[in-house]
mmCIF file of C-alpha atoms in Angstrom:
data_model
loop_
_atom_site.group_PDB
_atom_site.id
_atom_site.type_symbol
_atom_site.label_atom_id
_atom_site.label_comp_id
_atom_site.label_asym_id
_atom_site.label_seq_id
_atom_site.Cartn_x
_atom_site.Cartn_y
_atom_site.Cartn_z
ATOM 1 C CA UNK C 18 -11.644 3.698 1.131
ATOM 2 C CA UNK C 19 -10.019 1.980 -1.877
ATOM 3 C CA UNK C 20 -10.201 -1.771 -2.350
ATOM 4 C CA UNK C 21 -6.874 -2.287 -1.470
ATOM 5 C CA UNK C 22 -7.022 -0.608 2.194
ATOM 6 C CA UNK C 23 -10.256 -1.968 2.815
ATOM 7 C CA UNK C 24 -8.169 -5.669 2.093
ATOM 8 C CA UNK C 25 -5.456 -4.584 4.755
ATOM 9 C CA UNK C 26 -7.840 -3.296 7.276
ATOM 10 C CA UNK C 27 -10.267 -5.965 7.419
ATOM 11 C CA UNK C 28 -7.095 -8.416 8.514
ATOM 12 C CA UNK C 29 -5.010 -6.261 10.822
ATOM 13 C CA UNK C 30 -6.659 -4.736 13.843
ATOM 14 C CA UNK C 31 -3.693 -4.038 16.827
ATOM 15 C CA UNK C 32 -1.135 -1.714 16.808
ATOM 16 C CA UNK C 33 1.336 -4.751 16.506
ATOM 17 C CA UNK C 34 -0.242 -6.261 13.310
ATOM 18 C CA UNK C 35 0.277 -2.681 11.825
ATOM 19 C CA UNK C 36 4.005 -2.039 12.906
ATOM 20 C CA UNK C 37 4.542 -5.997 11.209
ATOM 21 C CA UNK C 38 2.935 -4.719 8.105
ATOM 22 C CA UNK C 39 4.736 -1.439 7.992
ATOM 23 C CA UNK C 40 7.826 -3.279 8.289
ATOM 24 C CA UNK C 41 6.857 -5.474 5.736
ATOM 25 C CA UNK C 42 6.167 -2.145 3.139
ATOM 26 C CA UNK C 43 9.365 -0.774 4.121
ATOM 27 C CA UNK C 44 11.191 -3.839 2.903
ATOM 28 C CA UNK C 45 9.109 -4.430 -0.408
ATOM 29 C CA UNK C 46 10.059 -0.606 -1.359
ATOM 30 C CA UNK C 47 13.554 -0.434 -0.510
ATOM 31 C CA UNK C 48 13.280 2.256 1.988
ATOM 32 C CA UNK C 49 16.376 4.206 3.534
ATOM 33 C CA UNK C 50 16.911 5.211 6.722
ATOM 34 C CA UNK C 51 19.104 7.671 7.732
ATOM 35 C CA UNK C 52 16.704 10.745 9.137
ATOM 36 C CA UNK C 53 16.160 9.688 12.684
ATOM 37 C CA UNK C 54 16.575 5.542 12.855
ATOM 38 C CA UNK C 55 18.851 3.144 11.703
ATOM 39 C CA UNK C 56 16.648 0.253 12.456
ATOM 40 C CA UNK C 57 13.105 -0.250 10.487
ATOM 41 C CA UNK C 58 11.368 -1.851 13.495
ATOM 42 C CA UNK C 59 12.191 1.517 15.137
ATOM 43 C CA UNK C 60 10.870 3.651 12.374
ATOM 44 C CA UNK C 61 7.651 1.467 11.877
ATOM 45 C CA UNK C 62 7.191 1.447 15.296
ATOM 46 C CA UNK C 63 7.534 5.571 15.716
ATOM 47 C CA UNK C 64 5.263 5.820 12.326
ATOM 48 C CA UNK C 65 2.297 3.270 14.130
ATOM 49 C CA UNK C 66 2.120 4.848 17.199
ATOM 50 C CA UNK C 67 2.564 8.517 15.815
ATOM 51 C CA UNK C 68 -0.268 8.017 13.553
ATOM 52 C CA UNK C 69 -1.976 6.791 17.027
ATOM 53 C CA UNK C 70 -0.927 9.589 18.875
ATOM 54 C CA UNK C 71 0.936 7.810 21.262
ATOM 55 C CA UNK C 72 4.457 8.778 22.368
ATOM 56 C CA UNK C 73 7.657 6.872 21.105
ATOM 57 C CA UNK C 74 8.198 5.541 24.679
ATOM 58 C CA UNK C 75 4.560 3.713 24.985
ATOM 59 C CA UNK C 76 4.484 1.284 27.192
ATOM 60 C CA UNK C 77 4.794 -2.327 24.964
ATOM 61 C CA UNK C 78 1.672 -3.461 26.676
ATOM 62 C CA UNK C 79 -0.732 -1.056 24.603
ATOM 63 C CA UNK C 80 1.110 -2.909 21.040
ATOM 64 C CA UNK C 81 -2.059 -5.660 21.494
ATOM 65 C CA UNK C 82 -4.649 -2.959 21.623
ATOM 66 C CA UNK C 83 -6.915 -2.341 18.441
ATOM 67 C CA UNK C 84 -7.137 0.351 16.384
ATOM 68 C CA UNK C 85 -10.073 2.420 15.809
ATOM 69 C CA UNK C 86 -10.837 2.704 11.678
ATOM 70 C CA UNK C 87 -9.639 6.223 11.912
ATOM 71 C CA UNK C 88 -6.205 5.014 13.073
ATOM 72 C CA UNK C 89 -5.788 2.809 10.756
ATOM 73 C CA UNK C 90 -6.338 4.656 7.516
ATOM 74 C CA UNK C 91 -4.202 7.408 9.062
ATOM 75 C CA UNK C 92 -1.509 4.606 9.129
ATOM 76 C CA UNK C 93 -2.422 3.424 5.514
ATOM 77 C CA UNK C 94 -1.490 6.862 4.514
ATOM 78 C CA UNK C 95 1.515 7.687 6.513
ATOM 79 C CA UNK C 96 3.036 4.313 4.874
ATOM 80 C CA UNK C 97 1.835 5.179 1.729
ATOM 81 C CA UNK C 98 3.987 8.973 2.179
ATOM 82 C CA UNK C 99 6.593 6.985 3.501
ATOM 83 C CA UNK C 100 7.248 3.886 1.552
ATOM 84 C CA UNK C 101 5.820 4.980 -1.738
ATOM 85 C CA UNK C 102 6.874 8.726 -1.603
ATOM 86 C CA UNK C 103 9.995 7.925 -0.001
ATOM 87 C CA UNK C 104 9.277 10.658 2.136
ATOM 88 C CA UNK C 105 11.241 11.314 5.710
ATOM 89 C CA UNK C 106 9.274 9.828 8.640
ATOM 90 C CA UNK C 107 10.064 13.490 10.228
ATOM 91 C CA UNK C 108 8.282 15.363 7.819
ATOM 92 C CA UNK C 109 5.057 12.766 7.673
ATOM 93 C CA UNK C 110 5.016 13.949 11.553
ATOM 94 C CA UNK C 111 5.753 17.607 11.348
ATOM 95 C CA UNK C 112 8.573 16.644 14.417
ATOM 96 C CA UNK C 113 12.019 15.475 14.982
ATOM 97 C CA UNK C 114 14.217 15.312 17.906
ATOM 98 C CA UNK C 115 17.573 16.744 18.558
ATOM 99 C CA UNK C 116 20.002 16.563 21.697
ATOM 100 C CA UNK C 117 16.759 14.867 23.444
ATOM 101 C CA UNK C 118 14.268 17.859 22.150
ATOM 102 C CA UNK C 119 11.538 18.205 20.213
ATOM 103 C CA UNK C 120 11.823 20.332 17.027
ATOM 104 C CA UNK C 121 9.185 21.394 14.531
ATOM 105 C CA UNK C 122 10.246 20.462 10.991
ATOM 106 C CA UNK C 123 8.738 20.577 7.370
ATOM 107 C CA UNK C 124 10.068 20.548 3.953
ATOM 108 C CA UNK C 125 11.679 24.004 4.334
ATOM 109 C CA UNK C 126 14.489 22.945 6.750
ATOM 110 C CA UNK C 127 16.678 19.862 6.823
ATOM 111 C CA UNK C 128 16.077 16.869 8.826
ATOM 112 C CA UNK C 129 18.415 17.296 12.374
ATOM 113 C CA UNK C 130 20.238 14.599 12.594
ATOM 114 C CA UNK C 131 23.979 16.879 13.365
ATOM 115 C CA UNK C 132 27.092 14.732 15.646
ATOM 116 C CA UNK C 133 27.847 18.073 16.713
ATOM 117 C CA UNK C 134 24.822 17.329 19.099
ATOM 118 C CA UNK C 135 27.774 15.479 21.211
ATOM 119 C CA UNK C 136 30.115 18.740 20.951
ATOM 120 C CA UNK C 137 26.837 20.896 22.710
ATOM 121 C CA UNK C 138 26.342 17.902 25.385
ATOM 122 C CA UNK C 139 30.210 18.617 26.307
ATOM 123 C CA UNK C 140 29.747 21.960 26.426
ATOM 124 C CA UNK C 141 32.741 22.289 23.803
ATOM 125 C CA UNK C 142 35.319 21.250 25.806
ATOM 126 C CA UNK C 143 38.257 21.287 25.663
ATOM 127 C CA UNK C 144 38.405 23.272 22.705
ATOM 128 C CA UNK C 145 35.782 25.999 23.805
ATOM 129 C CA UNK C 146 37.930 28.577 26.528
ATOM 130 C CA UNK C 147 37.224 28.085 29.729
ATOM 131 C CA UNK C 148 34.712 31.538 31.178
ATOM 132 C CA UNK C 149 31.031 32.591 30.166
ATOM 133 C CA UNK C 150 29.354 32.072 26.672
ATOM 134 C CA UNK C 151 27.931 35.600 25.949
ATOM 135 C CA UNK C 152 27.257 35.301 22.496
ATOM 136 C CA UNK C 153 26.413 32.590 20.251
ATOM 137 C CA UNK C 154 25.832 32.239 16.462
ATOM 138 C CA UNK C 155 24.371 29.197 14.393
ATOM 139 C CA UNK C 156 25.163 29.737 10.930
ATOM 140 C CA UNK C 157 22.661 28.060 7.869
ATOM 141 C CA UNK C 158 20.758 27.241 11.286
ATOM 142 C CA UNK C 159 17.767 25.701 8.819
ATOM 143 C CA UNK C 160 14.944 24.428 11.477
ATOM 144 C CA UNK C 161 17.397 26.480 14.113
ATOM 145 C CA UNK C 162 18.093 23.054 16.646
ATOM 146 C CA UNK C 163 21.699 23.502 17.159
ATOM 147 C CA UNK C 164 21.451 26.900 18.398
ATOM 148 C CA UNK C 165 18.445 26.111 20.376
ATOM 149 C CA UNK C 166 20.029 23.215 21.589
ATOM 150 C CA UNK C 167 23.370 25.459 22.287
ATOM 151 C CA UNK C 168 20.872 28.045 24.385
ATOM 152 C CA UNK C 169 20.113 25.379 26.823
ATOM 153 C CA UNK C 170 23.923 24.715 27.019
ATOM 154 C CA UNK C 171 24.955 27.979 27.675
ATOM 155 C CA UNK C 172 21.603 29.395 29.975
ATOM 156 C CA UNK C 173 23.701 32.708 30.347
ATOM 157 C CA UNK C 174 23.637 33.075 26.523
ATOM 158 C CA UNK C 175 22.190 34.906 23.477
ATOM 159 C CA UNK C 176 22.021 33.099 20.160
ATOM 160 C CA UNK C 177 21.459 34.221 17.075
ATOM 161 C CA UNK C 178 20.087 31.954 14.126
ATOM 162 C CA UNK C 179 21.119 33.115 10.872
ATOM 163 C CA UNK C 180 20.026 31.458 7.556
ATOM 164 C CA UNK C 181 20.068 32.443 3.639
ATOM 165 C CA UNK C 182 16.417 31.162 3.945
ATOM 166 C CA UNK C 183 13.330 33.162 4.810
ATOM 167 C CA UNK C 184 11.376 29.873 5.051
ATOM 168 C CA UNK C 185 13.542 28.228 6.645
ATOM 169 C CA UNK C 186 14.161 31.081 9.431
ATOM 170 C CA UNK C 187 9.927 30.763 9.776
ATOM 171 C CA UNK C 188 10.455 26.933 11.123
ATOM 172 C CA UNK C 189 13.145 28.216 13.262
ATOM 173 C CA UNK C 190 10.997 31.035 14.929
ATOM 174 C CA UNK C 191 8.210 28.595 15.823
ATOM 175 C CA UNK C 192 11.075 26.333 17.631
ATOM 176 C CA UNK C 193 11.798 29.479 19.328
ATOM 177 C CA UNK C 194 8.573 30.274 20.637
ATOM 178 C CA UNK C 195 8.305 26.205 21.155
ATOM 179 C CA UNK C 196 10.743 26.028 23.278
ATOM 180 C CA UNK C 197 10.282 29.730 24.923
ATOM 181 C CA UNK C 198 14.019 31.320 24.217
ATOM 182 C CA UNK C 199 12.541 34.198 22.455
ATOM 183 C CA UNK C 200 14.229 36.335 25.045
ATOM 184 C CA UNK C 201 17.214 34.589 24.033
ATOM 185 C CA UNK C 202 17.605 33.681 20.802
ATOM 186 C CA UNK C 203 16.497 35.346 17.497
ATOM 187 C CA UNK C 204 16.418 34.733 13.762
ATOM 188 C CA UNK C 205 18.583 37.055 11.297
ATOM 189 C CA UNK C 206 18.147 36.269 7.507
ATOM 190 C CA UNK C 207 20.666 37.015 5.322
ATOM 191 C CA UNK C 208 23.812 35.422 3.068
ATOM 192 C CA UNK C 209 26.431 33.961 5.905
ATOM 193 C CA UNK C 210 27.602 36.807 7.823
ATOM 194 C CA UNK C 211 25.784 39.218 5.872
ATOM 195 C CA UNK C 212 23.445 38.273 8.109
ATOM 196 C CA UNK C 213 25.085 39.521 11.592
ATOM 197 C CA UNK C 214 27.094 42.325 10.035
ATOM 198 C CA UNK C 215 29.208 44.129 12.579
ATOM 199 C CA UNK C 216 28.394 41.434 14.992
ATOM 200 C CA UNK C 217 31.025 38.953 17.429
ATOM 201 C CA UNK C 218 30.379 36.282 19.029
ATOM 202 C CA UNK C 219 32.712 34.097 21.424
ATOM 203 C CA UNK C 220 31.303 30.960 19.744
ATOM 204 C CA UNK C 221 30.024 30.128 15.765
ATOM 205 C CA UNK C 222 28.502 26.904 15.057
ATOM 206 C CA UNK C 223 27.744 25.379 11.494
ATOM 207 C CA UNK C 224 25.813 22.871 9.655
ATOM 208 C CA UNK C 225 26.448 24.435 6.280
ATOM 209 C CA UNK C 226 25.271 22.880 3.004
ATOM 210 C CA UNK C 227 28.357 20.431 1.673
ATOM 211 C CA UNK C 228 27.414 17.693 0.065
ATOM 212 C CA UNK C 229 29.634 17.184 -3.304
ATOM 213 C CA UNK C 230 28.728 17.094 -6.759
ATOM 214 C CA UNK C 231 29.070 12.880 -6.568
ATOM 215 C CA UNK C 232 27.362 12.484 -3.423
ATOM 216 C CA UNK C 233 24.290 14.780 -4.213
ATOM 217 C CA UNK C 234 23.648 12.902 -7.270
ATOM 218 C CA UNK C 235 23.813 8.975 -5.545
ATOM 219 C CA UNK C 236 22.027 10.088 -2.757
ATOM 220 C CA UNK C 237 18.589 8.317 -2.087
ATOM 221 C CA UNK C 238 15.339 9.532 -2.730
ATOM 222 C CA UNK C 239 14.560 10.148 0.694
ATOM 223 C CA UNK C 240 17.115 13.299 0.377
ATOM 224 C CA UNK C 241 14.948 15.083 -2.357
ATOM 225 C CA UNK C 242 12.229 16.107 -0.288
ATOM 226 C CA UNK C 243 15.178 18.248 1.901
ATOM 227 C CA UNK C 244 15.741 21.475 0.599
ATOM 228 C CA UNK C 245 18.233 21.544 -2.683
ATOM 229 C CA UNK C 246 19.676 24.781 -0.900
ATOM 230 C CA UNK C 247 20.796 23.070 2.099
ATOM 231 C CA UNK C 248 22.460 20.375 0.833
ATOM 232 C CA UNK C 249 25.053 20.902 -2.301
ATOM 233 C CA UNK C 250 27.526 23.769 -2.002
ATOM 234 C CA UNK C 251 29.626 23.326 -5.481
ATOM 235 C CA UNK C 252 31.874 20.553 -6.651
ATOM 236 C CA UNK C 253 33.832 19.701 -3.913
ATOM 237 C CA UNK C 254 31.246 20.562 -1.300
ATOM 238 C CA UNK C 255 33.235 23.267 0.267
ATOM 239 C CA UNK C 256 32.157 26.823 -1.503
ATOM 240 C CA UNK C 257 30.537 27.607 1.595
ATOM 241 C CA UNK C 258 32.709 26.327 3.892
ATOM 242 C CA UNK C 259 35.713 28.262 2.499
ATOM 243 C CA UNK C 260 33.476 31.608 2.758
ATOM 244 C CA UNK C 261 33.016 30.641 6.276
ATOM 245 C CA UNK C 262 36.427 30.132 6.994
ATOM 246 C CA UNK C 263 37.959 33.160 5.145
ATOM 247 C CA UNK C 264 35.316 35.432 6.646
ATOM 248 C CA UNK C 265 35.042 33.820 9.877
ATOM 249 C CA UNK C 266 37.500 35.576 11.833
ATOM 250 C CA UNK C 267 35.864 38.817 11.651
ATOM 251 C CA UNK C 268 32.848 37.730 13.567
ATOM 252 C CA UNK C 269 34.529 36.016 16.406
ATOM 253 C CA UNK C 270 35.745 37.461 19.626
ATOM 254 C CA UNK C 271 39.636 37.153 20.313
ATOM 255 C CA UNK C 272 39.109 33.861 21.937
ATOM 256 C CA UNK C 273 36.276 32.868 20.067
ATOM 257 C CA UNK C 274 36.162 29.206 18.278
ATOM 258 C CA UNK C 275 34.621 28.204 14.947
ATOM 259 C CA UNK C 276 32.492 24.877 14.966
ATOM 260 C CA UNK C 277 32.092 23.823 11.141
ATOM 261 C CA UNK C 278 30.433 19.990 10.395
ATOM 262 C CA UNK C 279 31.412 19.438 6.824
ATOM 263 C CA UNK C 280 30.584 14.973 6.855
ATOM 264 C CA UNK C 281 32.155 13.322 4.090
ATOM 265 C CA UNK C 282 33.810 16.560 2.354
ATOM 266 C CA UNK C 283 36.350 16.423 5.244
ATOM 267 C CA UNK C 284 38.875 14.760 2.662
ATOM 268 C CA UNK C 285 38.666 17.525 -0.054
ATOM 269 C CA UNK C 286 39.077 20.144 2.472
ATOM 270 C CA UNK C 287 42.042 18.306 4.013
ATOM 271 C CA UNK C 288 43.535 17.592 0.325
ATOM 272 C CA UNK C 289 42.789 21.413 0.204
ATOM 273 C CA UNK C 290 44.012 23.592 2.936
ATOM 274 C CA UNK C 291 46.618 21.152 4.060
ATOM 275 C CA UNK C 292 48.054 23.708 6.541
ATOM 276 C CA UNK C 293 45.190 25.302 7.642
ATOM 277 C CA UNK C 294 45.233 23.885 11.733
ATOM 278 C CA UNK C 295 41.764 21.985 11.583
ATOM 279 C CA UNK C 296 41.367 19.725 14.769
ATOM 280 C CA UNK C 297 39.101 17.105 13.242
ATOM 281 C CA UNK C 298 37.168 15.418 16.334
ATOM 282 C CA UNK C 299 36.940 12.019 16.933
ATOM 283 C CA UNK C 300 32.860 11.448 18.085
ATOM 284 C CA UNK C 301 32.072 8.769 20.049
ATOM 285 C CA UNK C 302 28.455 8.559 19.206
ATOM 286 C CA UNK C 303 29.037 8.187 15.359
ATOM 287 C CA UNK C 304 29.087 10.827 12.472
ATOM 288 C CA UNK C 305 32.854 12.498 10.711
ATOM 289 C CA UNK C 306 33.373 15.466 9.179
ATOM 290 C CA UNK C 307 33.397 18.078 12.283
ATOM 291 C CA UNK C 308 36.380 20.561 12.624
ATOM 292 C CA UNK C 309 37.027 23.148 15.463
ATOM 293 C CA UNK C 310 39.364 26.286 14.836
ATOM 294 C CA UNK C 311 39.772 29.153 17.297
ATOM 295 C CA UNK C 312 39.918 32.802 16.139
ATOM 296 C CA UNK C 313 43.711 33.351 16.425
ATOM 297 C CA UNK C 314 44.618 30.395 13.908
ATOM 298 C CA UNK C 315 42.385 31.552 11.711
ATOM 299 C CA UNK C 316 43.728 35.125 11.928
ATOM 300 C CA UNK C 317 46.845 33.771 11.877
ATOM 301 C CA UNK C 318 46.187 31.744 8.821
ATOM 302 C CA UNK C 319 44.432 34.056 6.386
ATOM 303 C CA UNK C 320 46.700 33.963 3.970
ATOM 304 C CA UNK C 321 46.119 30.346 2.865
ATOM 305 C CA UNK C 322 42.327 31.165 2.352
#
């Protein structure tokens, strides 16, 4: 122990003094939020009682309990990852939650933090026809939570996970076997669709990488620990999403729908497809940027892309 922890950990002994001083190291190093909280009291909080072992919903009682030296050092370091680092409280943890489950995650896969959550918790509707879900596909599924998430929606299901990514298909596989859907759901690796080839599904959902040139480079540090491949997709943001789109149609039943969350490059693609039919939904719990088409517009419509 250097001179400097041995200074903080001779003065703070209870699970409270450590989520005050955590708070107070989040402050002096500018930290941003955006990978799970919006509030710092909420991320110190999660970071204390992680480094505890305790679950986020501890009871406030145990805040006034001590410590043990072990504790505490594992707290010294988890602030020292997170405030001097600038790295994501999720991957200090190794776990991030999604829809209200738990999802492995590590530098190989981006953080979850998707509105389309609310799209899965409405079951799609009213844009999703009405009958069963057969077959689903998440497309650049990364740590693989939407499609999880979607299997739980849709218990009658099979889901595939497909992702450019062989690491990032590994993180999806143990949330697989986490959450015991491996007679469900399964990883395919591969570039887009290259990935399912031959394959249709009656619903495609999509987190694809499409951040734009301006936005990738402004972003905060936090953002370079997630995977460069997972975030940028050309100048506008929208390479990918315009592959999707054009190829999109061949992978979807006849009254299949596309799901595509695009965040702030909704305006370029707007500005340019202007008469592709995109119903852009309006989410209650926060977030932009999400777009529903069904297979016959865009079959209808593949001459603009």
């Amino acid at each position: 122990m250097n001179s400097d922890q041995a200074a903080i950990t001779e003065h703070l002994f209870t699970l409270r003094d450590y989520i005050r001083w955590t708070l107070s190291e989040f402050y002096r190093h500018q930290v941003y939020f955006g990978h799970g909280h919006v509030s710092a009291w909420d991320e110190a909080s999660q970071l204390v009682l992680n480094a505890a072992d305790l679950p986020w919903d501890t009871d406030p009682a145990v805040l006034d309990a001590r410590l043990t030296p072990a504790e505490r050092l594992k707290v010294l370091d988890f602030v020292r990852q997170r405030a001097e680092e600038r790295k994501p409280l999720p991957y200090i943890t190794g776990e991030a939650w999604f829809m209200g489950l738990p999802f492995h995650v590590d530098e190989r896969v981006l953080i979850p933090r998707s509105p389309i959550a609310e799209l899965i918790e409405q079951g799609f509707a009213p844009w999703l026809r009405p009958g069963p879900v057969n077959r689903i596909l998440d497309l650049c599924t990364g740590s693989g939570c939407i499609g999880i998430a979607c299997a739980f929606a849709f218990q009658e299901a099979e889901v595939d996970l497909a992702d450019l990514s062989a690491d990032a298909l590994v993180v999806a596989q143990q949330n697989i076997v986490r959450h015991e859907l491996s007679d469900r759901v399964r990883t395919c690796q591969g570039d887009l669709f290259a990935a399912v080839a031959g394959e249709r599904y009656d619903l495609i959902v999509s987190n694809p990488p499409y951040v734009d040139a301006d936005d990738l480079a402004g972003m905060p540090a936090e953002y370079a620990h997630e995977p460069a491949l997972a975030l940028g997709s050309g100048p506008d943001g929208l390479d990918i999403t315009r592959r999707i789109l054009r190829e999109g149609a061949d992978y979807l039943t006849e009254d299949g729908l596309l799901v595509v969350e695009v965040g702030n490059s909704e305006v370029h693609l707007m500005n340019s497809l202007p008469e592709l039919p995109l119903t852009w939904i309006e989410l209650e719990n926060g977030g932009n940027g999400v777009f529903v088409i069904t297979a016959a517009e865009l079959q209808a419509h593949r001459h603009l892309l």
